[in-house]
Tab-separated table of C-alpha atoms in Angstrom:
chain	number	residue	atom	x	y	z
P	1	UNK	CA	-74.995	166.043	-57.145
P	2	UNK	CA	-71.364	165.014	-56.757
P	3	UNK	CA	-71.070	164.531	-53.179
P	4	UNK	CA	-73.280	164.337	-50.208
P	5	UNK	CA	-73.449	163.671	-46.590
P	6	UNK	CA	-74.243	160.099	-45.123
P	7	UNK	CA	-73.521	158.264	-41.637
P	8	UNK	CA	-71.007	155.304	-42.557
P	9	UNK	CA	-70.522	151.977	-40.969
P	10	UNK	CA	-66.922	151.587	-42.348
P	11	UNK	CA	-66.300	147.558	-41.698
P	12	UNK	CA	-67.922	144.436	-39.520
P	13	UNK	CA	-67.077	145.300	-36.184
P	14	UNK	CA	-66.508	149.289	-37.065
P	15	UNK	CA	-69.895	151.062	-35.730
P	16	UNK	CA	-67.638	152.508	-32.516
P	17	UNK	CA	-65.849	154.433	-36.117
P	18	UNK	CA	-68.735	155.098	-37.983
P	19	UNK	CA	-69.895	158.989	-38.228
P	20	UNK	CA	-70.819	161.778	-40.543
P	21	UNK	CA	-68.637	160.979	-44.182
P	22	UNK	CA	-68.962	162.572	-47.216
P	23	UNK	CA	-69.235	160.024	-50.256
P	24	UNK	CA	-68.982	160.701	-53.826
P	25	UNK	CA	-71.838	159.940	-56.730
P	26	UNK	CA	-69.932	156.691	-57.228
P	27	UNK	CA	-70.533	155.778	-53.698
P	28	UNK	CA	-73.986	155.368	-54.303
P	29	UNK	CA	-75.557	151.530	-54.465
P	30	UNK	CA	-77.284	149.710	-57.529
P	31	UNK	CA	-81.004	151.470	-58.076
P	32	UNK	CA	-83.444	153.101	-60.787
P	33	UNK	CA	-84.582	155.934	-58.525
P	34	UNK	CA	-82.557	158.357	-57.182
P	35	UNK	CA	-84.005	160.503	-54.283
P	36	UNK	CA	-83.044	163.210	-52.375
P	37	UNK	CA	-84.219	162.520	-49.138
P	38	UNK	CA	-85.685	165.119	-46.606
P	39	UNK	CA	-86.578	162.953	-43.391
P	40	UNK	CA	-85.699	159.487	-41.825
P	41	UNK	CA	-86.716	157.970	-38.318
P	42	UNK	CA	-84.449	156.358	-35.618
P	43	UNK	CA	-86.217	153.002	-35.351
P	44	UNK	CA	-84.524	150.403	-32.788
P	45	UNK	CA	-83.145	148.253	-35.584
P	46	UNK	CA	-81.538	152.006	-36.837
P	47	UNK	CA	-79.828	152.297	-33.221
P	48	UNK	CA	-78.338	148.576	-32.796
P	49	UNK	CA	-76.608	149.072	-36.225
P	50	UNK	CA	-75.453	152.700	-35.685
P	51	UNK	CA	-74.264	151.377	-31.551
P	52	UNK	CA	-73.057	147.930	-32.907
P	53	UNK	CA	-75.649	146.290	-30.075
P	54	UNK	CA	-77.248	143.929	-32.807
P	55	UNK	CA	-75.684	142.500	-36.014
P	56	UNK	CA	-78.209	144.207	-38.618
P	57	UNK	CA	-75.942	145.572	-40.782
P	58	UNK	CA	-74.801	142.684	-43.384
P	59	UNK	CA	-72.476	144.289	-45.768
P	60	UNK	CA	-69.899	147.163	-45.441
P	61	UNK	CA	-69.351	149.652	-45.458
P	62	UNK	CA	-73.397	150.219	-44.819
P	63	UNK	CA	-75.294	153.321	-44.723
P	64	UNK	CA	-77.704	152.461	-42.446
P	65	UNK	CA	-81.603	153.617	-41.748
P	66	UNK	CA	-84.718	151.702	-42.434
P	67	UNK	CA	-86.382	154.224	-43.888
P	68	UNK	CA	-86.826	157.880	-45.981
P	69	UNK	CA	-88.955	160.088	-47.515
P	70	UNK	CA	-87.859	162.754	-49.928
P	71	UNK	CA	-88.368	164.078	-53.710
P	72	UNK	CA	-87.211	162.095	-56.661
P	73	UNK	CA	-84.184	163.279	-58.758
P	74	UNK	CA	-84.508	160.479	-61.851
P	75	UNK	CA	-85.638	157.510	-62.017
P	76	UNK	CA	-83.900	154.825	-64.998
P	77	UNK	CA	-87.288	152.990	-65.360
P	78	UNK	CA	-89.830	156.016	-65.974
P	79	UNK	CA	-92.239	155.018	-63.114
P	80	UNK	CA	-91.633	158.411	-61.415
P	81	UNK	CA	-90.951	161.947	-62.673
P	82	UNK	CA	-88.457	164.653	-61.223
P	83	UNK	CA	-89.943	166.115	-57.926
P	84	UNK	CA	-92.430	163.298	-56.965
P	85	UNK	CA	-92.601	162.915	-53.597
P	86	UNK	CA	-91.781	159.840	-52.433
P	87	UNK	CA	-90.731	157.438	-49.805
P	88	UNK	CA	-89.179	153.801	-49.108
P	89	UNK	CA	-89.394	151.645	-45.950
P	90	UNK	CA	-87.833	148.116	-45.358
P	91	UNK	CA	-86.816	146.145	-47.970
P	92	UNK	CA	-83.545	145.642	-46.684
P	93	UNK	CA	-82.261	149.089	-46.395
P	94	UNK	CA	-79.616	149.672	-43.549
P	95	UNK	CA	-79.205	146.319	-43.700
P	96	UNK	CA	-77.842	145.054	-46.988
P	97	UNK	CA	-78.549	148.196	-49.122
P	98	UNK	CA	-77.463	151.645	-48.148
P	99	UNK	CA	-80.564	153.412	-46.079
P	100	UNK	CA	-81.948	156.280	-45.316
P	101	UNK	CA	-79.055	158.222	-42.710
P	102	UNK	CA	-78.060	159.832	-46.271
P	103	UNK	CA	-78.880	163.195	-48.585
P	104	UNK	CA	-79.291	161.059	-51.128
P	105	UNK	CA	-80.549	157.585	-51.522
P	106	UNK	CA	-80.682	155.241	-54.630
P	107	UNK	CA	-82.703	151.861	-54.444
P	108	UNK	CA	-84.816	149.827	-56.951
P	109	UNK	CA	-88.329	151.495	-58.605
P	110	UNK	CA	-90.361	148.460	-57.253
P	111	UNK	CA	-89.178	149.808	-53.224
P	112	UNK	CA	-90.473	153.199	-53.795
P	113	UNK	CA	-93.851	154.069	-52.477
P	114	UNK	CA	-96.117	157.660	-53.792
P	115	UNK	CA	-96.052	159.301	-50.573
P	116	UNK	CA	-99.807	159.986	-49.651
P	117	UNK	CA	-101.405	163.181	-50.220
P	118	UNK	CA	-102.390	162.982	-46.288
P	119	UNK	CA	-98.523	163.927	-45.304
P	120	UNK	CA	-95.106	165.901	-45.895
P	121	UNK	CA	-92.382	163.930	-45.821
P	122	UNK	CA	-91.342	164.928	-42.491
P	123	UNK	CA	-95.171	163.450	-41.062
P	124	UNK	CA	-94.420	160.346	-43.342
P	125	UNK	CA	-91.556	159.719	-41.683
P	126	UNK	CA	-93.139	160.197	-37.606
P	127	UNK	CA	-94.678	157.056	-39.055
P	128	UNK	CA	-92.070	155.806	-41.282
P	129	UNK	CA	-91.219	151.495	-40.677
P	130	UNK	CA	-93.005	151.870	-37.132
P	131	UNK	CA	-96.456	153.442	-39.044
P	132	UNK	CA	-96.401	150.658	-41.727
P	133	UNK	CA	-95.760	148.127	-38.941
P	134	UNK	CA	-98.587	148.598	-37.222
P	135	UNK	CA	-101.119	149.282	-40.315
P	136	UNK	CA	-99.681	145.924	-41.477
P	137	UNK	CA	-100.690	144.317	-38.037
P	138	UNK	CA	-103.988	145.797	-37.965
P	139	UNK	CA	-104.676	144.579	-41.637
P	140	UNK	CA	-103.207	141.214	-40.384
P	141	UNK	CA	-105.349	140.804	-37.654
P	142	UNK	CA	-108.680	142.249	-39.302
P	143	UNK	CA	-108.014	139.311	-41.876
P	144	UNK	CA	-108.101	136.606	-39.444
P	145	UNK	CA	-111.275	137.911	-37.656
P	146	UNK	CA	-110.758	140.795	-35.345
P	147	UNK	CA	-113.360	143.363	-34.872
P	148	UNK	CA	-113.888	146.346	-32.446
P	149	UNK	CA	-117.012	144.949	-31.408
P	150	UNK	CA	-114.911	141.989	-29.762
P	151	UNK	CA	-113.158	143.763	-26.749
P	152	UNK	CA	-110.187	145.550	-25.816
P	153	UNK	CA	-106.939	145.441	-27.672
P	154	UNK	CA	-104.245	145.633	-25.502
P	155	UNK	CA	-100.479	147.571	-26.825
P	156	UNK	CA	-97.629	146.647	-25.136
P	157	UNK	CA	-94.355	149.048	-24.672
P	158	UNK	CA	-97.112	151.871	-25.606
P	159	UNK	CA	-94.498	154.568	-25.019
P	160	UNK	CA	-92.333	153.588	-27.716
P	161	UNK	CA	-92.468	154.762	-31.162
P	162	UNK	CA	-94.306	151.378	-32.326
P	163	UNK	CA	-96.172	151.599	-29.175
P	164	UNK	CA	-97.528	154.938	-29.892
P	165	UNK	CA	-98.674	154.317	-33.326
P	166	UNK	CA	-100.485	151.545	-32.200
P	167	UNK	CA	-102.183	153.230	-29.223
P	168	UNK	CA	-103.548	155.874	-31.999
P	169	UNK	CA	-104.346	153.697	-35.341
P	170	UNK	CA	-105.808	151.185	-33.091
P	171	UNK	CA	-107.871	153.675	-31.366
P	172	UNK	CA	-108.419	155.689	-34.597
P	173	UNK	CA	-110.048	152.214	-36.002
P	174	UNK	CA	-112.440	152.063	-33.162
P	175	UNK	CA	-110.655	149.570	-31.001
P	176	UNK	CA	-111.211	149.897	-26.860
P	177	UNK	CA	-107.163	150.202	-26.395
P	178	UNK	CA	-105.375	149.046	-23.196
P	179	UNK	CA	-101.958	151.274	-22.967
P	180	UNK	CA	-99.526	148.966	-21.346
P	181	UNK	CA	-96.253	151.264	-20.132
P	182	UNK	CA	-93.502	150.642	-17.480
P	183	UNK	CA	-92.958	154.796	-18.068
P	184	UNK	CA	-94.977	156.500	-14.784
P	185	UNK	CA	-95.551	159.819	-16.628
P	186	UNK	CA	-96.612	158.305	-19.948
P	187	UNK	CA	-100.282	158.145	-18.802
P	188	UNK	CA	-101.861	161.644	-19.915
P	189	UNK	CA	-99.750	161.375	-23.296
P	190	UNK	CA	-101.124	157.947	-24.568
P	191	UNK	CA	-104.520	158.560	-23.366
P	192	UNK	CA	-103.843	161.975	-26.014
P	193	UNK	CA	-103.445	159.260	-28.236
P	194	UNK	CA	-106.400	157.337	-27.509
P	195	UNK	CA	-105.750	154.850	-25.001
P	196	UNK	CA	-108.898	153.909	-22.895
P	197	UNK	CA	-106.839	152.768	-20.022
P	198	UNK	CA	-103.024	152.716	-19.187
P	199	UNK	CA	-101.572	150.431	-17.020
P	200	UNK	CA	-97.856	149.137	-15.790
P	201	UNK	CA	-96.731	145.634	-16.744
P	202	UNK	CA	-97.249	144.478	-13.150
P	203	UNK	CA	-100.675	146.163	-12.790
P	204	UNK	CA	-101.822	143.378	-15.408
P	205	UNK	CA	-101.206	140.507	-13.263
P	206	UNK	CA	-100.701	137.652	-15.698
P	207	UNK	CA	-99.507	135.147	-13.505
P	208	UNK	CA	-98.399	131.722	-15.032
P	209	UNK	CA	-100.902	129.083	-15.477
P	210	UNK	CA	-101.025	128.005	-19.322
P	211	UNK	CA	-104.280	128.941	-19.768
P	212	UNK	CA	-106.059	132.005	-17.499
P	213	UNK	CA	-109.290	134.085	-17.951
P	214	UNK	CA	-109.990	135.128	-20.970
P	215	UNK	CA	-109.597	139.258	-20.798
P	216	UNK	CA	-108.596	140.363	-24.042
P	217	UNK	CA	-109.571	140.091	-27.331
P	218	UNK	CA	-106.168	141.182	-29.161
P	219	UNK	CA	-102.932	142.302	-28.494
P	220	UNK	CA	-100.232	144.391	-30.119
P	221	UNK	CA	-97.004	143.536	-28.828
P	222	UNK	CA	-93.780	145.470	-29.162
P	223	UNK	CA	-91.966	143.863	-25.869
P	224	UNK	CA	-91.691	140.146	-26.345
P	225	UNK	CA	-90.397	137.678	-23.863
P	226	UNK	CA	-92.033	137.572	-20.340
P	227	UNK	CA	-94.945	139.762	-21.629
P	228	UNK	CA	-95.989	138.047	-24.066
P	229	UNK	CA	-95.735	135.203	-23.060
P	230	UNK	CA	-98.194	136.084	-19.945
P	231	UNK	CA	-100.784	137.512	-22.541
P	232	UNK	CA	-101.392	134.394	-24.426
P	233	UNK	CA	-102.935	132.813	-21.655
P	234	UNK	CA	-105.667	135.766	-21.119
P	235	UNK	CA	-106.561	136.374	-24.974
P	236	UNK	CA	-110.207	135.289	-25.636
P	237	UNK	CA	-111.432	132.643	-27.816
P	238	UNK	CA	-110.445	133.538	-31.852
P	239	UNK	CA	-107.950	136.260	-30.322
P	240	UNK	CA	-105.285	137.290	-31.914
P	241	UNK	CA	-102.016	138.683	-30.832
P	242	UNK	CA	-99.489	140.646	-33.548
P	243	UNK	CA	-95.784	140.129	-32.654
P	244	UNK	CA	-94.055	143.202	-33.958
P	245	UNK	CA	-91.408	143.527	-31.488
P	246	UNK	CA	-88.247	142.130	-29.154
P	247	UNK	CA	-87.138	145.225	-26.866
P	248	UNK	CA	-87.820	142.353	-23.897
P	249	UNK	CA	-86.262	139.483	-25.124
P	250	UNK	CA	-86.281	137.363	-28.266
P	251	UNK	CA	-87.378	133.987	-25.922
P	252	UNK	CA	-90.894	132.881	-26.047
P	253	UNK	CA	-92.146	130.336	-23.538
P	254	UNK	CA	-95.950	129.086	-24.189
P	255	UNK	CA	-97.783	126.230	-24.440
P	256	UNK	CA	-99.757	124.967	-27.445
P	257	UNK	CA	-103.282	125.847	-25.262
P	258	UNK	CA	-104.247	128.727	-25.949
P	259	UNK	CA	-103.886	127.626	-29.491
P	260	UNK	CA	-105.696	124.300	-29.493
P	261	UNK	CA	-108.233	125.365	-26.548
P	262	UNK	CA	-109.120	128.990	-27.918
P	263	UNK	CA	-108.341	129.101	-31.064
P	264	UNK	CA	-105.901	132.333	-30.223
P	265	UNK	CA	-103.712	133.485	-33.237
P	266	UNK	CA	-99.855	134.635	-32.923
P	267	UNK	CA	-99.505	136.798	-36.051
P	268	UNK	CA	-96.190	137.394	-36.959
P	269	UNK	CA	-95.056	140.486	-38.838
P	270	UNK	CA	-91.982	141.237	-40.948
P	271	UNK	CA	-92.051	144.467	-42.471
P	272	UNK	CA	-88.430	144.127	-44.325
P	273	UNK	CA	-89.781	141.161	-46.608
P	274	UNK	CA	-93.473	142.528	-47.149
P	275	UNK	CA	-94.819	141.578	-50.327
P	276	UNK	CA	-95.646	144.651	-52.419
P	277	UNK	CA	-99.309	144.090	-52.531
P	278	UNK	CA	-99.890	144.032	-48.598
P	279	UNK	CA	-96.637	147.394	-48.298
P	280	UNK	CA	-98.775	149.681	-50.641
P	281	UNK	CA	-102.211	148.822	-49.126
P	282	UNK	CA	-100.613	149.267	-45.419
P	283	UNK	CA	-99.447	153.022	-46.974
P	284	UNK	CA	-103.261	153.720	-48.680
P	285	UNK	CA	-104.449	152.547	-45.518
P	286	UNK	CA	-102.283	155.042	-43.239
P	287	UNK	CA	-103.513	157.650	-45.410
P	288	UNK	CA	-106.919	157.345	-45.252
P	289	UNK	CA	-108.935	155.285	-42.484
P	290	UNK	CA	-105.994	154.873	-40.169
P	291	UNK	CA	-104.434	158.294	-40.845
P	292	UNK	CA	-103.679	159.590	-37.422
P	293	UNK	CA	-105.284	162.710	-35.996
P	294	UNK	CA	-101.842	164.855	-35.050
P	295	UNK	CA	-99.438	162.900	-36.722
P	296	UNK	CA	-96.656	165.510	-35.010
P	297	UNK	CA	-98.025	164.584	-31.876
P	298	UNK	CA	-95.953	161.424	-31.503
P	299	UNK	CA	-93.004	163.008	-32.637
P	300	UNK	CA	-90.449	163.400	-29.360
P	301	UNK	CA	-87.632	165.013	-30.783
P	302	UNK	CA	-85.394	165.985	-34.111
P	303	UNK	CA	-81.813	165.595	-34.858
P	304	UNK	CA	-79.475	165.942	-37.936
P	305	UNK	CA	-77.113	162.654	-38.667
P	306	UNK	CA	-74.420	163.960	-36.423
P	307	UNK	CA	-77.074	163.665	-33.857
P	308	UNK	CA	-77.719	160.000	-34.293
P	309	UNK	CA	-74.859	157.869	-31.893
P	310	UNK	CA	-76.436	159.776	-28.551
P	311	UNK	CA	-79.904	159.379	-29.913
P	312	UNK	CA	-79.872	155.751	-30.318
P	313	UNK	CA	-78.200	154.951	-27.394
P	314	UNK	CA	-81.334	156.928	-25.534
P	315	UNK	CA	-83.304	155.091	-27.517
P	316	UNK	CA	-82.372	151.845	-26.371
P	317	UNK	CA	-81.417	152.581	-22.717
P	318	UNK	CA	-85.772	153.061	-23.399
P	319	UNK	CA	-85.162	156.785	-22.456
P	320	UNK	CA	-87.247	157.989	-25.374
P	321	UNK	CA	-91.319	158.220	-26.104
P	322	UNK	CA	-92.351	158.360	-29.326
P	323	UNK	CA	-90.829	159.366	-32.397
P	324	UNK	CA	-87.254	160.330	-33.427
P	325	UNK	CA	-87.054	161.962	-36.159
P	326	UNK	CA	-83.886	162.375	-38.410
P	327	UNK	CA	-83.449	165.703	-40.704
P	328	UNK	CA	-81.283	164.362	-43.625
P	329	UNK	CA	-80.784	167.545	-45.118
P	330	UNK	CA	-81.944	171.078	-45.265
C-alpha cells in the first residue's frame, strides 16, 4: 500500500474544502494495526464534522468517521494475524485520530474489536457506533434494574439510525417498545422492527407538571431537549431513562422529582470513552442475544466517500431513516 483514498478535513474552519484526497503511507496516524477497511456508517457526529455544523473534529487535518470494519494487514503487537476480520468504533476516531472515511486505517491494538462471527463487515457496520450505543444502553439499564416484565420502553427519534436499533434490540430482548417518530410514513417500517406501538411526539401528551402519571417503565432517548425532558415526569417508580442522543437540543430542564420521589434513573452513555471491558461485552452481546433479525433491514442507503457531503447534510436536515452506510473501498 503506498497510497489510498480518504475524505480530508484540511484545517479548523476547512470542512466547506474538505473532499476525496489521496494520502501517502506516511500520512497514516500512530497505531499497531493496520486495516484495510471495507465499510463505515454516516453517524450524526460523522455529518457535523464532514458539514462543519459541530466542532468534533479536534486536530487537522482529520480524517473523519467514527467507525470501520475491514480485514487486518499487520499488526506491530501480534494480537491479530493478516486477514482477521476486524472492526473499531469510538475511541476518538474522527475526532482526534484519523477515522474510518479511509481505505486504510491505522489505530492502537487495544481499539480493535474481533468482528463477530454473526456479521460481514458491511452488517457490522449497519450497526457500527449506533449498534454498540444502544447494546451499551440496554446493558446499562439491565444493571440498574430494568426488566421486560416492568412495562413498555419507550424509543425516541425511532426513525433514526440509533432509533432503529433500539426499536429492534429492545424488542429483540423482549421489551413492549413504544416507537416515538415525528416521520408520518415511518409506522409500518418500525413496527418491521418490532415496535408494539408508534406514535408522534405530540400524540404522547407530556404536558409540564414536574411529576405526571407514571406510564413508562424506560426510555431510550436519541432526541434530547423538550422530549426528554417531558418523559421524566411519566417514567415509573425505579425507571430508567438512557440518554444517547442531542438531535433536539443539548438543554435539559427537570426537576430533582422524579429522582427523589420515584427513584427514576438518567443513564448517561458515552460510547467514545467506553472502558474496554463494557465495548467488547456490548459487541458479544450484539452478536448473540441482541443480534438483530435482518440486520440489512435498517440499512436506508449506500454511498462511496465522494458521496458523503450530500449524505450528511440529508442526514441532519432528518431526511434519512435508518442506516447510511459508507463503502470505503471495493
Amino acid at each position: 500500500m503506498n497510497s489510498f483514498k480518504a475524505w480530508r478535513i484540511p484545517y479548523q474552519g476547512g470542512e466547506a474544502e474538505g473532499g476525496v484526497n489521496t494520502l501517502q503511507a506516511g500520512d497514516l496516524p500512530e497505531g499497531d494495526v493496520l486495516i484495510k477497511a471495507a465499510y463505515s456508517g454516516l453517524n450524526y457526529k460523522d455529518a457535523l464534522a464532514v458539514t462543519g455544523k459541530g466542532k468534533i473534529a479536534r486536530q487537522f487535518p482529520l480524517t473523519p468517521g467514527i467507525d470501520v470494519a475491514g480485514e487486518v494487514v499487520s499488526d506491530r503487537c501480534g494480537q491479530f494475524s493478516p486477514g482477521d476480520k476486524v472492526l473499531v468504533t469510538g475511541c476518538g476516531m474522527g475526532e482526534v485520530h484519523d477515522g474510518g472515511f479511509a481505505e486504510y486505517v491505522q489505530v492502537p491494538a487495544d481499539w480493535v474489536v474481533p468482528l463477530p462471527s454473526a456479521y460481514t463487515p458491511r452488517q457490522a457496520m449497519a450497526l457500527g457506533t449506533a449498534g454498540f450505543t444502544v447494546a451499551l444502553a440496554l446493558i446499562r439499564m439491565e444493571a440498574a434494574g430494568q426488566r421486560p416484565e416492568r412495562g413498555d420502553v419507550v424509543v425516541t427519534g425511532a426513525s433514526g439510525g440509533v432509533g432503529s436499533l433500539a426499536v429492534d434490540l429492545f424488542s429483540s430482548a423482549g421489551y413492549n417498545v413504544l416507537a416515538v417518530s415525528g416521520k408520518p410514513d415511518a409506522g409500518d417500517y418500525l413496527r418491521k422492527l418490532g415496535a408494539s406501538e408508534v406514535v408522534t411526539p405530540d400524540a404522547l401528551e407530556l404536558g409540564s407538571r414536574p411529576l405526571d402519571k407514571a406510564r413508562f417503565a424506560g426510555v431510550v432517548d436519541t432526541v434530547g431537549g423538550e422530549l426528554l425532558s417531558g418523559l421524566l415526569a411519566h417514567v415509573q417508580e425505579y425507571g430508567n431513562v438512557a440518554a444517547i442522543g442531542l438531535a433536539g437540543g443539548i438543554k435539559l430542564e427537570t426537576t430533582v422529582m422524579p429522582f427523589i420521589l420515584r427513584g427514576v434513573s438518567l443513564i448517561g452513555v458515552s460510547t467514545p470513552n467506553c472502558p474496554r471491558e463494557q465495548l467488547m461485552e456490548s459487541w458479544r452481546r450484539l452478536g448473540n442475544d441482541l443480534r438483530p433479525s435482518d440486520p440489512e433491514a435498517i440499512i436506508s442507503s449506500e454511498i462511496g466517500l465522494d458521496g458523503l457531503r450530500e449524505a450528511s447534510q440529508e442526514l441532519l436536515e432528518r431526511k434519512v431513516r435508518g442506516r447510511t452506510l459508507v463503502r470505503v473501498s471495493d
